[in-house]
């Protein structure tokens, strides 16, 4: 995903609990805090496995921190996004679009 975004001259930022500085340099992106990622991103894509600790990683408080008009893409696991909070964000216009190929409650 980073290589594709770089191909479009997008500024890429990422959050990872276990950052690898060598990747940051070789792939041309910057690690930031989760809050900074939420506040700064025009597009947020999720690429993490599901664990109970990250259940509803994207929830109402997280969405409130996002830029108006953000786009969210989740191709990871459905349980990462609180579906009710996502719908509320879409209805209010806070979130301008969502691309999902996974849904909350589906079997992994």
XYZ file of N, CA and C in Angstrom:
324
model
N 0.822 -1.178 0.000
C 0.000 0.000 0.000
C 0.877 1.256 0.000
N 1.952 1.234 0.773
C 2.840 2.400 0.835
C 3.458 2.673 -0.530
N 3.903 1.635 -1.212
C 4.510 1.819 -2.533
C 3.504 2.404 -3.525
N 2.274 1.946 -3.459
C 1.233 2.482 -4.347
C 0.989 3.952 -4.042
N 0.842 4.291 -2.767
C 0.613 5.686 -2.369
C 1.780 6.569 -2.787
N 2.989 6.087 -2.606
C 4.171 6.848 -3.028
C 4.156 7.089 -4.538
N 3.635 6.133 -5.291
C 3.535 6.278 -6.738
C 2.628 7.427 -7.154
N 1.709 7.803 -6.278
C 0.815 8.936 -6.520
C 1.299 10.196 -5.804
N 2.540 10.171 -5.341
C 3.154 11.302 -4.614
C 2.380 11.683 -3.358
N 1.773 10.699 -2.717
C 1.061 10.942 -1.464
C 2.056 10.948 -0.307
N 1.819 11.801 0.657
C 2.593 11.763 1.901
C 2.017 10.612 2.728
N 2.855 9.683 3.121
C 2.389 8.501 3.840
C 2.878 8.546 5.278
N 1.919 8.396 6.204
C 2.242 8.256 7.621
C 1.637 6.951 8.102
N 2.188 6.409 9.176
C 1.716 5.121 9.678
C 1.867 5.060 11.183
N 1.019 4.245 11.791
C 1.151 3.940 13.209
C 1.400 2.447 13.326
N 2.312 2.087 14.196
C 2.596 0.683 14.480
C 3.074 0.596 15.917
N 2.526 -0.354 16.663
C 2.979 -0.544 18.051
C 4.443 -0.954 18.104
N 4.919 -1.557 17.025
C 6.295 -2.036 16.958
C 6.962 -1.496 15.692
N 7.272 -0.193 15.666
C 7.836 0.407 14.453
C 9.213 -0.155 14.103
N 9.464 -0.200 12.815
C 10.756 -0.676 12.297
C 11.363 0.462 11.481
N 12.364 1.120 12.057
C 12.941 2.307 11.422
C 13.513 2.020 10.037
N 14.012 0.809 9.824
C 14.568 0.488 8.508
C 13.486 0.517 7.426
N 12.252 0.156 7.778
C 11.151 0.229 6.814
C 10.795 1.676 6.506
N 10.807 2.493 7.542
C 10.480 3.912 7.390
C 11.389 4.554 6.334
N 12.652 4.223 6.385
C 13.620 4.773 5.434
C 13.465 4.148 4.050
N 13.409 2.836 3.993
C 13.394 2.157 2.691
C 12.085 2.362 1.927
N 10.974 2.548 2.638
C 9.680 2.708 1.966
C 9.194 4.156 1.914
N 9.969 5.081 2.490
C 9.647 6.506 2.407
C 8.297 6.861 3.044
N 8.185 6.608 4.339
C 7.028 7.040 5.104
C 7.491 7.437 6.489
N 6.571 7.963 7.300
C 6.917 8.415 8.646
C 5.970 7.783 9.662
N 6.547 7.229 10.737
C 5.734 6.747 11.850
C 5.267 7.932 12.681
N 4.005 7.893 13.096
C 3.430 8.918 13.967
C 2.588 8.220 15.028
N 2.137 8.971 16.021
C 1.242 8.406 17.029
C -0.117 8.111 16.393
N -0.896 7.272 17.039
C -2.226 6.942 16.526
C -3.084 8.199 16.437
N -3.029 9.049 17.468
C -3.809 10.290 17.446
C -3.392 11.186 16.288
N -2.089 11.307 16.052
C -1.629 12.145 14.940
C -2.093 11.578 13.607
N -2.061 10.266 13.479
C -2.546 9.634 12.257
C -4.014 9.975 12.035
N -4.826 9.849 13.083
C -6.255 10.149 12.964
C -6.479 11.603 12.566
N -5.746 12.510 13.186
C -5.951 13.943 12.981
C -5.411 14.446 11.647
N -4.442 13.764 11.065
C -3.736 14.277 9.885
C -4.122 13.621 8.566
N -4.775 12.487 8.608
C -4.960 11.690 7.391
C -6.212 12.056 6.608
N -6.059 12.099 5.282
C -7.205 12.236 4.378
C -7.804 10.861 4.087
N -6.940 9.846 4.080
C -7.349 8.465 3.848
C -6.701 7.611 4.928
N -7.497 6.760 5.567
C -6.979 5.842 6.583
C -7.258 4.424 6.102
N -6.201 3.629 5.989
C -6.359 2.229 5.611
C -5.883 1.357 6.765
N -6.579 0.269 6.990
C -6.252 -0.634 8.097
C -5.592 -1.891 7.558
N -4.461 -2.249 8.171
C -3.679 -3.421 7.758
C -3.153 -4.123 9.001
N -4.052 -4.538 9.860
C -3.646 -5.174 11.117
C -4.494 -6.410 11.369
N -3.948 -7.391 12.079
C -4.761 -8.538 12.470
C -5.726 -8.134 13.582
N -6.735 -8.936 13.784
C -7.696 -8.663 14.851
C -7.256 -9.355 16.136
N -7.220 -8.599 17.204
C -7.015 -9.101 18.560
C -8.021 -8.393 19.456
N -8.387 -8.979 20.581
C -9.307 -8.283 21.488
C -8.829 -6.874 21.863
N -7.515 -6.659 21.907
C -6.976 -5.343 22.288
C -7.274 -4.265 21.246
N -7.477 -4.649 19.984
C -7.769 -3.625 18.981
C -9.205 -3.707 18.449
N -10.078 -4.384 19.204
C -11.504 -4.415 18.867
C -12.020 -2.980 18.816
N -12.698 -2.642 17.750
C -13.229 -1.287 17.533
C -12.133 -0.225 17.647
N -10.993 -0.508 17.058
C -9.903 0.468 16.977
C -10.431 1.780 16.394
N -11.279 1.653 15.387
C -11.964 2.815 14.820
C -13.356 2.847 15.437
N -13.524 3.770 16.375
C -14.778 3.903 17.116
C -15.195 5.369 17.115
N -16.250 5.698 17.843
C -16.749 7.074 17.833
C -15.705 8.091 18.292
N -14.983 7.854 19.406
C -13.947 8.821 19.793
C -12.838 8.962 18.741
N -12.448 7.862 18.107
C -11.416 7.929 17.061
C -11.927 8.725 15.865
N -13.156 8.476 15.459
C -13.736 9.188 14.317
C -13.846 10.675 14.610
N -14.166 11.032 15.837
C -14.272 12.449 16.213
C -12.948 13.183 16.019
N -11.832 12.478 16.127
C -10.509 13.094 15.961
C -10.111 13.246 14.488
N -10.810 12.569 13.604
C -10.436 12.559 12.192
C -10.808 13.863 11.501
N -10.114 14.116 10.390
C -10.422 15.267 9.549
C -11.813 15.091 8.937
N -12.494 16.195 8.712
C -13.766 16.128 8.002
C -13.514 15.644 6.580
N -14.353 14.726 6.126
C -14.232 14.209 4.771
C -13.269 13.057 4.606
N -12.799 12.493 5.697
C -11.864 11.370 5.652
C -12.479 10.178 4.905
N -11.626 9.376 4.301
C -12.019 8.119 3.673
C -11.366 7.002 4.475
N -12.140 5.969 4.797
C -11.630 4.832 5.569
C -11.714 3.574 4.707
N -10.612 2.821 4.663
C -10.562 1.569 3.919
C -10.151 0.466 4.887
N -10.951 -0.596 4.941
C -10.620 -1.728 5.805
C -10.663 -3.015 4.993
N -9.488 -3.584 4.761
C -9.387 -4.891 4.121
C -8.761 -5.897 5.084
N -8.724 -5.523 6.362
C -8.068 -6.358 7.371
C -9.089 -7.261 8.066
N -9.700 -6.787 9.118
C -10.684 -7.550 9.892
C -11.860 -6.654 10.251
N -13.059 -7.213 10.192
C -14.275 -6.448 10.448
C -14.371 -5.874 11.841
N -13.897 -6.596 12.837
C -14.003 -6.151 14.223
C -13.157 -4.942 14.567
N -12.333 -4.485 13.627
C -11.504 -3.304 13.883
C -12.324 -2.020 13.868
N -13.482 -2.056 13.204
C -14.316 -0.861 13.079
C -15.655 -1.084 13.764
N -16.047 -0.116 14.577
C -17.378 -0.097 15.178
C -18.352 0.331 14.075
N -19.138 -0.609 13.583
C -20.025 -0.360 12.452
C -21.012 0.767 12.729
N -21.562 0.822 13.927
C -22.525 1.884 14.265
C -21.853 3.251 14.222
N -20.628 3.350 14.733
C -19.893 4.614 14.707
C -19.545 4.998 13.266
N -19.178 4.009 12.445
C -18.875 4.264 11.036
C -20.107 4.812 10.321
N -21.246 4.182 10.521
C -22.487 4.625 9.889
C -22.838 6.047 10.316
N -22.694 6.325 11.600
C -22.965 7.671 12.114
C -22.040 8.694 11.444
N -20.762 8.344 11.301
C -19.806 9.231 10.648
C -20.129 9.461 9.181
N -20.592 8.422 8.498
C -20.992 8.557 7.094
C -22.235 9.433 6.961
N -23.212 9.201 7.827
C -24.456 9.970 7.770
C -24.236 11.448 8.065
N -23.303 11.748 8.951
C -23.042 13.143 9.321
C -22.148 13.856 8.307
N -21.471 13.100 7.450
C -20.539 13.683 6.498
C -19.114 13.785 7.023
N -18.901 13.442 8.274
C -17.544 13.429 8.837
C -16.657 12.501 8.007
N -17.219 11.342 7.659
C -16.540 10.374 6.794
C -17.179 10.495 5.414
N -16.358 10.762 4.394
C -16.936 10.938 3.060
C -17.097 9.620 2.313
N -16.365 8.599 2.736
C -16.485 7.313 2.080
C -15.800 6.220 2.868
N -16.280 4.997 2.652
C -15.684 3.839 3.320
C -15.636 2.689 2.326
N -14.489 2.052 2.246
C -14.329 0.863 1.422
C -14.045 -0.317 2.331
N -14.964 -1.277 2.337
C -14.842 -2.421 3.244
C -15.000 -3.714 2.461
N -14.106 -4.649 2.684
C -14.358 -5.988 2.163
C -14.427 -6.995 3.304
N -14.544 -6.460 4.502
C -14.736 -7.264 5.710
C -15.800 -6.571 6.556
N -16.514 -7.358 7.348
C -17.597 -6.803 8.141
C -17.536 -7.313 9.566
N -17.984 -6.481 10.475
C -18.000 -6.832 11.887
C -18.846 -8.087 12.089
N -18.333 -9.013 12.870
C -19.075 -10.223 13.196
C -18.843 -11.386 12.250
N -18.145 -11.167 11.131
C -17.897 -12.283 10.219
C -16.840 -13.211 10.812
N -16.905 -14.440 10.434
C -15.922 -15.427 10.901
C -14.599 -15.194 10.187
N -13.479 -15.342 10.948
C -12.178 -15.164 10.294
C -11.699 -16.432 9.659
